CSV table of C-alpha atoms in Angstrom, one decimal:
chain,number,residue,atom,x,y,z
A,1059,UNK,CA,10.4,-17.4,-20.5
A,1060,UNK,CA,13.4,-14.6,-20.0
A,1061,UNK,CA,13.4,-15.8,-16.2
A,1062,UNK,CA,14.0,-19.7,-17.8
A,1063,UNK,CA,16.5,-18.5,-20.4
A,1064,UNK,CA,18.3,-16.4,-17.5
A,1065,UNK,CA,19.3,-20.1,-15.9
A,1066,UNK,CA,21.0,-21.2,-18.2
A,1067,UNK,CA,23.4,-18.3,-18.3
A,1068,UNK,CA,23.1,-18.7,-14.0
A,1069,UNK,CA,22.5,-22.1,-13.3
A,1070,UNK,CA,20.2,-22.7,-10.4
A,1071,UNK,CA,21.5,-22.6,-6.8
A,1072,UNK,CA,21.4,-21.6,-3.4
A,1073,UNK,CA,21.8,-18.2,-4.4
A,1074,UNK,CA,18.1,-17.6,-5.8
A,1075,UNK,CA,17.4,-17.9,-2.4
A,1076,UNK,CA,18.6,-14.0,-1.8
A,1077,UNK,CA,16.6,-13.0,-5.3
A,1078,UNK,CA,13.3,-13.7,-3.5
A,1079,UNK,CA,11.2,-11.2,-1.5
A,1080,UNK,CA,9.2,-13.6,0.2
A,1081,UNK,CA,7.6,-10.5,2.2
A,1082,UNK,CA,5.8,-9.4,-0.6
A,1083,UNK,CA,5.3,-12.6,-1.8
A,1084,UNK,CA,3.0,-13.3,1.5
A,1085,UNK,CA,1.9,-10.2,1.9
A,1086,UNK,CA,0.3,-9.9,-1.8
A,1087,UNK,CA,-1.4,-13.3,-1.0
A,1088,UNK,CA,-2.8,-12.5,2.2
A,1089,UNK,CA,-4.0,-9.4,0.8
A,1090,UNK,CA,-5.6,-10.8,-2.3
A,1091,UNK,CA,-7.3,-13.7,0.2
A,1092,UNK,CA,-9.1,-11.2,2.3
A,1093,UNK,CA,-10.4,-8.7,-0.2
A,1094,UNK,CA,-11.5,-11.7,-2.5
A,1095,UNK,CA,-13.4,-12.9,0.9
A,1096,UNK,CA,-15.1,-9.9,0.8
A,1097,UNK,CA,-15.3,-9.1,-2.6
A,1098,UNK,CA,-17.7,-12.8,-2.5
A,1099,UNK,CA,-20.1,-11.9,-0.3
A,1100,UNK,CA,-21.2,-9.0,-2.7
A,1101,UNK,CA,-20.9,-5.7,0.0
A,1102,UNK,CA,-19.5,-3.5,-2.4
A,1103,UNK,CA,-21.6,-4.0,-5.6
A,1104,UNK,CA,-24.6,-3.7,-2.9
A,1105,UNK,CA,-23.3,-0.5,-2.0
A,1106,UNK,CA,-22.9,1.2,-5.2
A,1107,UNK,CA,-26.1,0.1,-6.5
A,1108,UNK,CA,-27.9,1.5,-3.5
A,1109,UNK,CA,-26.2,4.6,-3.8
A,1110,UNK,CA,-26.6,4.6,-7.4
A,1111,UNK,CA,-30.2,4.0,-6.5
A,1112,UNK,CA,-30.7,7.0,-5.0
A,1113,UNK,CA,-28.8,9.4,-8.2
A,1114,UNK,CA,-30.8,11.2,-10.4
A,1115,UNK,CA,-28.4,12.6,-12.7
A,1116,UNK,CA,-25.6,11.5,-15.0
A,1117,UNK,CA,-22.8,13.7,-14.1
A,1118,UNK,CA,-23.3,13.2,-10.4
A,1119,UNK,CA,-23.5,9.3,-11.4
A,1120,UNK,CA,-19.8,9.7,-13.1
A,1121,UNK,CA,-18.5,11.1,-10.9
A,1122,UNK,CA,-19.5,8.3,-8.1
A,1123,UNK,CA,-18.4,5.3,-10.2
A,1124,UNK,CA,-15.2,7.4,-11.3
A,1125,UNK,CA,-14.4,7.9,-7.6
A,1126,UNK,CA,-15.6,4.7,-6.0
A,1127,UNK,CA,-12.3,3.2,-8.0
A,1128,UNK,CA,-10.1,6.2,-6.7
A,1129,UNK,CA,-11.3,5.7,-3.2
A,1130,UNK,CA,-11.3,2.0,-3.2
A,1131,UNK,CA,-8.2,1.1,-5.4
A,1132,UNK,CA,-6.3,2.9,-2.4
A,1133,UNK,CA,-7.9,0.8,0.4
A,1134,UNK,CA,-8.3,-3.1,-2.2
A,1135,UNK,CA,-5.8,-2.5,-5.0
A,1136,UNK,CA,-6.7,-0.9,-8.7
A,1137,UNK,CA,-7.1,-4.6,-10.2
A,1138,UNK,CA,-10.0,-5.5,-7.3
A,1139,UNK,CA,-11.4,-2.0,-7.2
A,1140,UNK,CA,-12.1,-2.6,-11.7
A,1141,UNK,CA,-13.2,-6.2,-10.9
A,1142,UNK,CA,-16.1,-5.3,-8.6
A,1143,UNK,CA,-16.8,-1.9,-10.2
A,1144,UNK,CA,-16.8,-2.6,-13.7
A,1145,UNK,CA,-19.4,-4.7,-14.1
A,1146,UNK,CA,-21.9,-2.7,-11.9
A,1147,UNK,CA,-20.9,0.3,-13.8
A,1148,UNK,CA,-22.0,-1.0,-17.4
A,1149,UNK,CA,-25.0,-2.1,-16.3
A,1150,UNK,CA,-26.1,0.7,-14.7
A,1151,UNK,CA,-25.1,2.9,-17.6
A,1152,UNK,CA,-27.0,-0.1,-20.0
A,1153,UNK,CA,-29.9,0.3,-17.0
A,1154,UNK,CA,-29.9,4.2,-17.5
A,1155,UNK,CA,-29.3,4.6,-21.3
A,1156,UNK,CA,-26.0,6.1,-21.4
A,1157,UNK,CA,-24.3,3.1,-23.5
A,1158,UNK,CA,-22.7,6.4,-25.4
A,1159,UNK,CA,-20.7,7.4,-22.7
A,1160,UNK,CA,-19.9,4.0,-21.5
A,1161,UNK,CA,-16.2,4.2,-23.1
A,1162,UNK,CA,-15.8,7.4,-21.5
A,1163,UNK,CA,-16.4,6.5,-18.2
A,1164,UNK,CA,-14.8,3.3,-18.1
A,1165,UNK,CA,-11.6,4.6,-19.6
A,1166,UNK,CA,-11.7,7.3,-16.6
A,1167,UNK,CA,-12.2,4.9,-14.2
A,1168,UNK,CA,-9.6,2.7,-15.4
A,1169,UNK,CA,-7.4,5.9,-15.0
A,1170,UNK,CA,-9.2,6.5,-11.1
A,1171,UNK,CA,-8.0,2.9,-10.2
A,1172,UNK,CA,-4.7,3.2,-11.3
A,1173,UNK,CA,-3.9,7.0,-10.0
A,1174,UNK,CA,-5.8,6.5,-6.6
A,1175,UNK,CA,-4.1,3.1,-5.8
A,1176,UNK,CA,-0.7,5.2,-6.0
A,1177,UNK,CA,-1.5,6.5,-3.1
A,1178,UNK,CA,-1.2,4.1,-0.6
A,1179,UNK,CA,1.5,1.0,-0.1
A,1180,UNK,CA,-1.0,-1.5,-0.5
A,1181,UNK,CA,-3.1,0.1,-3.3
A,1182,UNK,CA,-0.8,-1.5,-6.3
A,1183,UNK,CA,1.6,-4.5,-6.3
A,1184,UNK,CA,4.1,-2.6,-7.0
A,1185,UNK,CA,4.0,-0.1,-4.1
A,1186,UNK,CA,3.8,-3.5,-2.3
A,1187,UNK,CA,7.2,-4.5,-3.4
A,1188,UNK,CA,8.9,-1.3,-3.5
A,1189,UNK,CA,7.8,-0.5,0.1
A,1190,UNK,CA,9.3,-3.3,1.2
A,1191,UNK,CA,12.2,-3.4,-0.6
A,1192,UNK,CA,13.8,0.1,0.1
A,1193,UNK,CA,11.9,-0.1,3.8
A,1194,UNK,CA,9.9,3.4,2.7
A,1195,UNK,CA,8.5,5.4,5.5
A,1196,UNK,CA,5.5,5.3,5.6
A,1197,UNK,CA,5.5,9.5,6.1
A,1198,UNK,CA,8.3,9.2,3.1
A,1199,UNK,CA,5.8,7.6,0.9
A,1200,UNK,CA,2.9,10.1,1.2
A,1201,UNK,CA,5.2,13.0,0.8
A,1202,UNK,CA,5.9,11.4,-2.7
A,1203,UNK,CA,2.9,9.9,-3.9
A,1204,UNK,CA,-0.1,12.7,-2.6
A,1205,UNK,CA,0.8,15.4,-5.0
A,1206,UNK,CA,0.9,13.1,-7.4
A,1207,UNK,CA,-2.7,10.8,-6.9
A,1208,UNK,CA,-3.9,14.7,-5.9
A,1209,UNK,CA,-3.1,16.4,-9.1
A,1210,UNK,CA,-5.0,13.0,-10.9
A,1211,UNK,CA,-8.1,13.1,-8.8
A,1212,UNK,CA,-8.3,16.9,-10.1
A,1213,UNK,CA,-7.9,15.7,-13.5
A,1214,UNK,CA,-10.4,13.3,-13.3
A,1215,UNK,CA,-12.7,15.5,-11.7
A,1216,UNK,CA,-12.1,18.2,-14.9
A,1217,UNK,CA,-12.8,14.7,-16.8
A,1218,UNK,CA,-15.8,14.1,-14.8
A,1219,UNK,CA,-17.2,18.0,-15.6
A,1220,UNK,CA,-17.4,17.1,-19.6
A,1221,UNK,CA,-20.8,14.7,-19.3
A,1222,UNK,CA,-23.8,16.4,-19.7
A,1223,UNK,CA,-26.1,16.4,-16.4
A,1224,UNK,CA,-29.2,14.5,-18.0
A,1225,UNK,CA,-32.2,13.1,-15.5
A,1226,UNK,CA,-32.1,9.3,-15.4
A,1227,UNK,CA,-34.1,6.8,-13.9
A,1228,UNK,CA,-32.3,5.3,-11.1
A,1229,UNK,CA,-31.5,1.7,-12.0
A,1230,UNK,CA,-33.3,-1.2,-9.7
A,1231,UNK,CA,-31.4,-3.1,-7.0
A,1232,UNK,CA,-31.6,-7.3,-7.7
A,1233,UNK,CA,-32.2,-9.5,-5.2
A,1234,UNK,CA,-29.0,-11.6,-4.2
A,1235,UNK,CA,-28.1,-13.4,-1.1
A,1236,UNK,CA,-27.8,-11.0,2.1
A,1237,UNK,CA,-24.0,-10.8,2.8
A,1238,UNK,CA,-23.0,-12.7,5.9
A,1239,UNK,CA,-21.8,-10.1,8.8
A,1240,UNK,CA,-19.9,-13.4,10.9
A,1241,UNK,CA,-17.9,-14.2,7.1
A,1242,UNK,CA,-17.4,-10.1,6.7
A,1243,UNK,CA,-16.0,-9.8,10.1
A,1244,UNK,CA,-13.7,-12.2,9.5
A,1245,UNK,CA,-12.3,-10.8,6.4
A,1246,UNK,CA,-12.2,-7.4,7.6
A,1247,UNK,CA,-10.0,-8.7,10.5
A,1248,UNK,CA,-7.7,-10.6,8.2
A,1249,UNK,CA,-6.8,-7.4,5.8
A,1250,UNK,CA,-6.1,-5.7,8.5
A,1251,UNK,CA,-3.5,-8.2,10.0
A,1252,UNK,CA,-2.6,-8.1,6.2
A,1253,UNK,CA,-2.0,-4.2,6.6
A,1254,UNK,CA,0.1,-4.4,9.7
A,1255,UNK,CA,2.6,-6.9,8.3
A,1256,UNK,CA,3.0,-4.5,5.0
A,1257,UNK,CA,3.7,-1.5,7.3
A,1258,UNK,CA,5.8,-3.9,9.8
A,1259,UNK,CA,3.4,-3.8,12.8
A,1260,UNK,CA,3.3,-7.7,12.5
A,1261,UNK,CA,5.4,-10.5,11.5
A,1262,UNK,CA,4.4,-11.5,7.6
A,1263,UNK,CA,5.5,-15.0,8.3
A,1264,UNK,CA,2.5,-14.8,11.4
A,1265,UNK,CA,-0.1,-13.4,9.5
A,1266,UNK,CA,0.5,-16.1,6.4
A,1267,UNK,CA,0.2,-18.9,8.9
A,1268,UNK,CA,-3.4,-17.4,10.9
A,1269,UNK,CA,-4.6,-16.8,7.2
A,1270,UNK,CA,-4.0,-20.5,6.3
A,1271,UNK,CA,-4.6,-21.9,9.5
A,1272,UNK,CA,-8.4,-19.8,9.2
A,1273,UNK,CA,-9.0,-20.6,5.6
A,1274,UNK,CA,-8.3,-23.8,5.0
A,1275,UNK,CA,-10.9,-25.2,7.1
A,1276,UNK,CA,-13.5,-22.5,6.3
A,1277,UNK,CA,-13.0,-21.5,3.2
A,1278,UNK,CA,-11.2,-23.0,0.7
A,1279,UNK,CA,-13.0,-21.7,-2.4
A,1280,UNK,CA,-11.4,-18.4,-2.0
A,1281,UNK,CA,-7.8,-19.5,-1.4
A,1282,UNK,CA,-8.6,-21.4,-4.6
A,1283,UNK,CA,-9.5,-18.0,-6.2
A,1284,UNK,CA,-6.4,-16.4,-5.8
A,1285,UNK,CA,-4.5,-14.5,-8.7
A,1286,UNK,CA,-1.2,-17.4,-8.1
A,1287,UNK,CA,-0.5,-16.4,-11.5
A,1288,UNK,CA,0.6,-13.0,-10.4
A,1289,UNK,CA,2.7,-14.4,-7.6
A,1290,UNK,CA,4.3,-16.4,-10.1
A,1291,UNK,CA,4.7,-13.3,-12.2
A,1292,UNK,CA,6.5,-11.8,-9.4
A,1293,UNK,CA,8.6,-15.0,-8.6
A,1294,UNK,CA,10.0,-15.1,-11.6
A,1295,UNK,CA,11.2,-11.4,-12.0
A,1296,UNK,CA,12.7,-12.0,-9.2
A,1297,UNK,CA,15.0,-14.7,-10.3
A,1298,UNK,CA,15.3,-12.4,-14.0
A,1299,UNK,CA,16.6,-9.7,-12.0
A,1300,UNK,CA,18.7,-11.5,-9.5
A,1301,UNK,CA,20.4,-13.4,-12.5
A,1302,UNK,CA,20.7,-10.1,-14.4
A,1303,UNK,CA,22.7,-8.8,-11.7
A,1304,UNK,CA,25.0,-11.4,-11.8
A,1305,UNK,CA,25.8,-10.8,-15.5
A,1306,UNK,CA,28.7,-8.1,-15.5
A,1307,UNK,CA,27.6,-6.8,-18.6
A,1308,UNK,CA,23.5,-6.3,-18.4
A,1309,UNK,CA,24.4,-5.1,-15.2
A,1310,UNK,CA,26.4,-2.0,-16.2
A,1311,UNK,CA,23.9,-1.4,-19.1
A,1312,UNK,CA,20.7,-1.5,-16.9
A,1313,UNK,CA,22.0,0.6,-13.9
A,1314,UNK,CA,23.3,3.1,-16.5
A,1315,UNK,CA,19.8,3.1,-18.1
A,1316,UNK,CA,18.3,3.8,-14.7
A,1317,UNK,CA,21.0,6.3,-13.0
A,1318,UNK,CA,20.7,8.7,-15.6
A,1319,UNK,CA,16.6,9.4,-14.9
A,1320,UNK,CA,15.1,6.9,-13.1
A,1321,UNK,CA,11.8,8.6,-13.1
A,1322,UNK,CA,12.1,8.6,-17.2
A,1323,UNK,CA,13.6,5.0,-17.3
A,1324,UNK,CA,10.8,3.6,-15.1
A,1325,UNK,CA,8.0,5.3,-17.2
A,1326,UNK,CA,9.5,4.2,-20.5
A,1327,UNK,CA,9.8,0.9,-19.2
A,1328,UNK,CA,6.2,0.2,-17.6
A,1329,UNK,CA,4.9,1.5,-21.5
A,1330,UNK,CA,6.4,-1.9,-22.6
A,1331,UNK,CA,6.4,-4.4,-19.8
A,1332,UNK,CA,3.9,-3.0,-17.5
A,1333,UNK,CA,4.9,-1.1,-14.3
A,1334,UNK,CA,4.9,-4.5,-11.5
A,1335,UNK,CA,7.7,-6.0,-14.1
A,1336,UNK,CA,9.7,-2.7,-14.6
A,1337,UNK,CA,9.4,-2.0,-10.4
A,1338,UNK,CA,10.9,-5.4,-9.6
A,1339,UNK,CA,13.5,-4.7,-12.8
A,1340,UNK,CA,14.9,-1.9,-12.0
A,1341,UNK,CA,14.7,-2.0,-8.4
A,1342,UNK,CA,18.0,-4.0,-8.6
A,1343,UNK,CA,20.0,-1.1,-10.5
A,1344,UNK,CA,19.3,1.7,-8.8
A,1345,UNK,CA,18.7,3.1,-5.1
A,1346,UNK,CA,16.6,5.9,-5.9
A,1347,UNK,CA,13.6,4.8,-4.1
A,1348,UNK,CA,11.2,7.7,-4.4
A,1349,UNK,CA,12.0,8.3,-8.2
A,1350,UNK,CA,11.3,4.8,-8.7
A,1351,UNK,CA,8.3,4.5,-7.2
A,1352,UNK,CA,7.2,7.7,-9.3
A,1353,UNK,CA,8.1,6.2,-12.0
A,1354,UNK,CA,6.3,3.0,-11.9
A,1355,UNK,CA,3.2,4.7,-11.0
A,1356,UNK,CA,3.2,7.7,-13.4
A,1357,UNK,CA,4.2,4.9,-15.8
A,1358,UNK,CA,0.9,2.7,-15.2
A,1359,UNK,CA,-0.5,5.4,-17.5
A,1360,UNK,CA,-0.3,5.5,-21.2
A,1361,UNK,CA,-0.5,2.2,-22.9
A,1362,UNK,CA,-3.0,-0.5,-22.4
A,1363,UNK,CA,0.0,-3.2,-21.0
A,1364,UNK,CA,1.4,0.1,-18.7
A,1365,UNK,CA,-0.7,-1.7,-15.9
A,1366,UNK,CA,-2.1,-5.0,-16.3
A,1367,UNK,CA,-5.4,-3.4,-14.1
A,1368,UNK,CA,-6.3,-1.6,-17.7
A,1369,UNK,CA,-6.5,-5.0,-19.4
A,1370,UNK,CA,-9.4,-5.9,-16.9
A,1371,UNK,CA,-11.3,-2.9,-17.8
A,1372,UNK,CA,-10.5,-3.1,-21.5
A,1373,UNK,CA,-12.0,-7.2,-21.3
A,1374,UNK,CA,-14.8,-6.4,-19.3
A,1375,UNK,CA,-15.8,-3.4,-21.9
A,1376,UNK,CA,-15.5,-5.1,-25.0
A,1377,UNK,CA,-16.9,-8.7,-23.5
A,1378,UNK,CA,-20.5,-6.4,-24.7
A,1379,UNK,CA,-19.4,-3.7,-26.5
A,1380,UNK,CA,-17.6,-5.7,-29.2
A,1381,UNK,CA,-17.9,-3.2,-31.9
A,1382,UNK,CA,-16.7,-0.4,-30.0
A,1383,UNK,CA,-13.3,-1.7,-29.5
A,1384,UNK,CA,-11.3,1.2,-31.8
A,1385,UNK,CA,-13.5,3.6,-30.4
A,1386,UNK,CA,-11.8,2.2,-27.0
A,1387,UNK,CA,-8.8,1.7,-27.9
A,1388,UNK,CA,-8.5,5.4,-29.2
A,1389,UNK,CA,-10.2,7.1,-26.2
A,1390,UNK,CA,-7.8,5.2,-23.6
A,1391,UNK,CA,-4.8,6.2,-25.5
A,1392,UNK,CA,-5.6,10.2,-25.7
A,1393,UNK,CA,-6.9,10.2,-22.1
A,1394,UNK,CA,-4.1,8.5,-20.4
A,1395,UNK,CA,-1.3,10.3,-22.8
A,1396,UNK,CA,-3.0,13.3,-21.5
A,1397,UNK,CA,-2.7,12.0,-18.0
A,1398,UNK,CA,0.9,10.4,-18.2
A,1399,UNK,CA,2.5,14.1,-19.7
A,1400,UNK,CA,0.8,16.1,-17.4
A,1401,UNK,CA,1.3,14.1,-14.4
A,1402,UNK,CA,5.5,13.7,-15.8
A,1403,UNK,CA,5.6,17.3,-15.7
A,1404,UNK,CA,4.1,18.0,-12.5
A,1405,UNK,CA,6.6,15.8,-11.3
A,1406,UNK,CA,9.8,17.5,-13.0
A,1407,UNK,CA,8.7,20.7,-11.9
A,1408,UNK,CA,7.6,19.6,-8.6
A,1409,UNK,CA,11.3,18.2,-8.0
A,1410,UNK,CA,12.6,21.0,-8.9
């Protein structure tokens, strides 16, 4: 809507043309295609329930499905790593009677996805973008985001130390369809041509076209599954911010808003818009790459709209825990306050 209302102060013209990262734009796609190929022939929810199989104790449990979404947000991005975890996760903890600590454990791995996925360029749409953008090294980016995603996976662990070790009864493994090793081949190869065009190894515009020119006649179910709503997101923050920057006085607010603490700016922001908006947003007023980036991703943390990877969790929770929604509600906002301050001072005093 703000992106609409921003044309008719800029009217539409060949300009919008230089708004548009169409690098991310076909990287994010091709990205999404492949892990959603794999994601449907069921490899990873096999996995954790055979290892889940083979656990016989609840905190060992929470801490493999809080760190399965650390370790695989980095690798799928936070949103996929929820959407095939999630699920798994409550029925396992339905399977093994520990419906009281469900909350809990989501909420933490909510937090796992969103802290590990910091970590690498490709583990959040906004690292995505903001890689791209400022053409981060890629040595650059783990210098700033390890301590961080480090300092969290210690957190979590701490987090992870509060259940109770109680026996369980290892939940059985269903019987579904044997995933296809000539359809999981494939979509391995095509994330990683995915991966080389992020980091530059590859031209985006050739791996868009062998992605197409693959899926179209093989598999068009899974191009149809793609998140387009998100690259519409992204398409229109791009035309909100080009056309921001072309209005003299927004201009001078916004890059006075983000000059004076762009770390601070970017986390205040993502509390209110989310952190993919306030990445593209203030990416145009300001030049301090590594703060932004920071920010965005410290930012994910606090409330429930800070990344739009918590609202999955949060619908997939209360889809069958409808009553425990305030109970929810109030244990994601004290855990990821907690997170969010002592990850912002970390930071300050790290910089320092």
């Amino acid at each position: 809507m703000f992106a609409v209302l921003s044309m008719l102060v800029v009217p539409p013209s060949t300009k919008y043309l230089s708004y548009i990262d169409f690098k991310t734009l076909s990287c994010l796609f091709c990205l999404m295609a492949s892990i959603l190929g794999l994601q449907a022939e069921g490899i990873l929810e096999k996995a954790s329930l055979l290892i889940c199989s083979r656990i016989s104790n609840s905190r060992v449990l929470t801490f493999f499905l809080v760190f399965a979404c650390y370790f695989l947000s980095m690798l799928v991005t936070n949103d996929v790593a929820l959407i095939t975890i999630i699920p798994t996760t409550l029925a396992i903890l339905s399977a093994c009677e520990l419906d009281e600590w469900s909350a809990y454990i989501v909420v933490l791995q909510t937090i796992a996805a969103n802290v590990g996925s910091a970590m690498t360029p490709f583990g959040n749409p906004q690292n995505l973008y903001l890689f791209s953008r400022y053409q981060i090294g890629l040595a650059d980016f783990f210098v700033s985001m390890l301590p961080v995603g480090l300092l969290g996976g210690l957190l979590l662990a701490a987090g992870c130390l509060l259940i109770s070790p109680l026996p369980l009864q290892p939940p059985p493994i269903p019987e579904k369809n044997h995933p296809r090793p000539q359809k999981i081949v494939l979509y391995c190869m095509l994330f990683l041509l995915s991966v080389a065009s992020v980091f530059n190894w590859l031209p985006y515009q050739a791996t868009l076209l062998v992605l197409l020119a693959v899926l179209i006649p093989l598999d068009r179910k899974t191009l149809a599954s793609v998140d387009y709503s998100l690259l519409a997101t992204f398409f229109f923050i791009f035309v909100l911010v080009g056309n921001l920057g072309s209005i003299e006085s927004v201009d001078t607010f916004l890059s006075c808003f983000t000059q004076n603490s762009t770390i601070f700016s970017a986390i205040l922001t993502s509390q209110f818009i989310s952190n993919v908006p306030a990445a593209i947003l203030l990416s145009g007023f300001t030049e301090h790459a590594r703060q932004l980036l920071i920010g965005v991703n410290i930012g994910g943390l606090g409330t429930l709209i800070a990344s739009m990877a918590s609202v999955i969790s949060y619908k997939f929770y209360i889809s069958i825990y409808q009553k425990s929604t305030g109970r929810y509600l109030k244990l994601f906002t004290v855990l990821n306050l907690v997170f969010l301050a002592v990850l912002t001072v970390f930071e300050l005093v790290w910089s320092c």
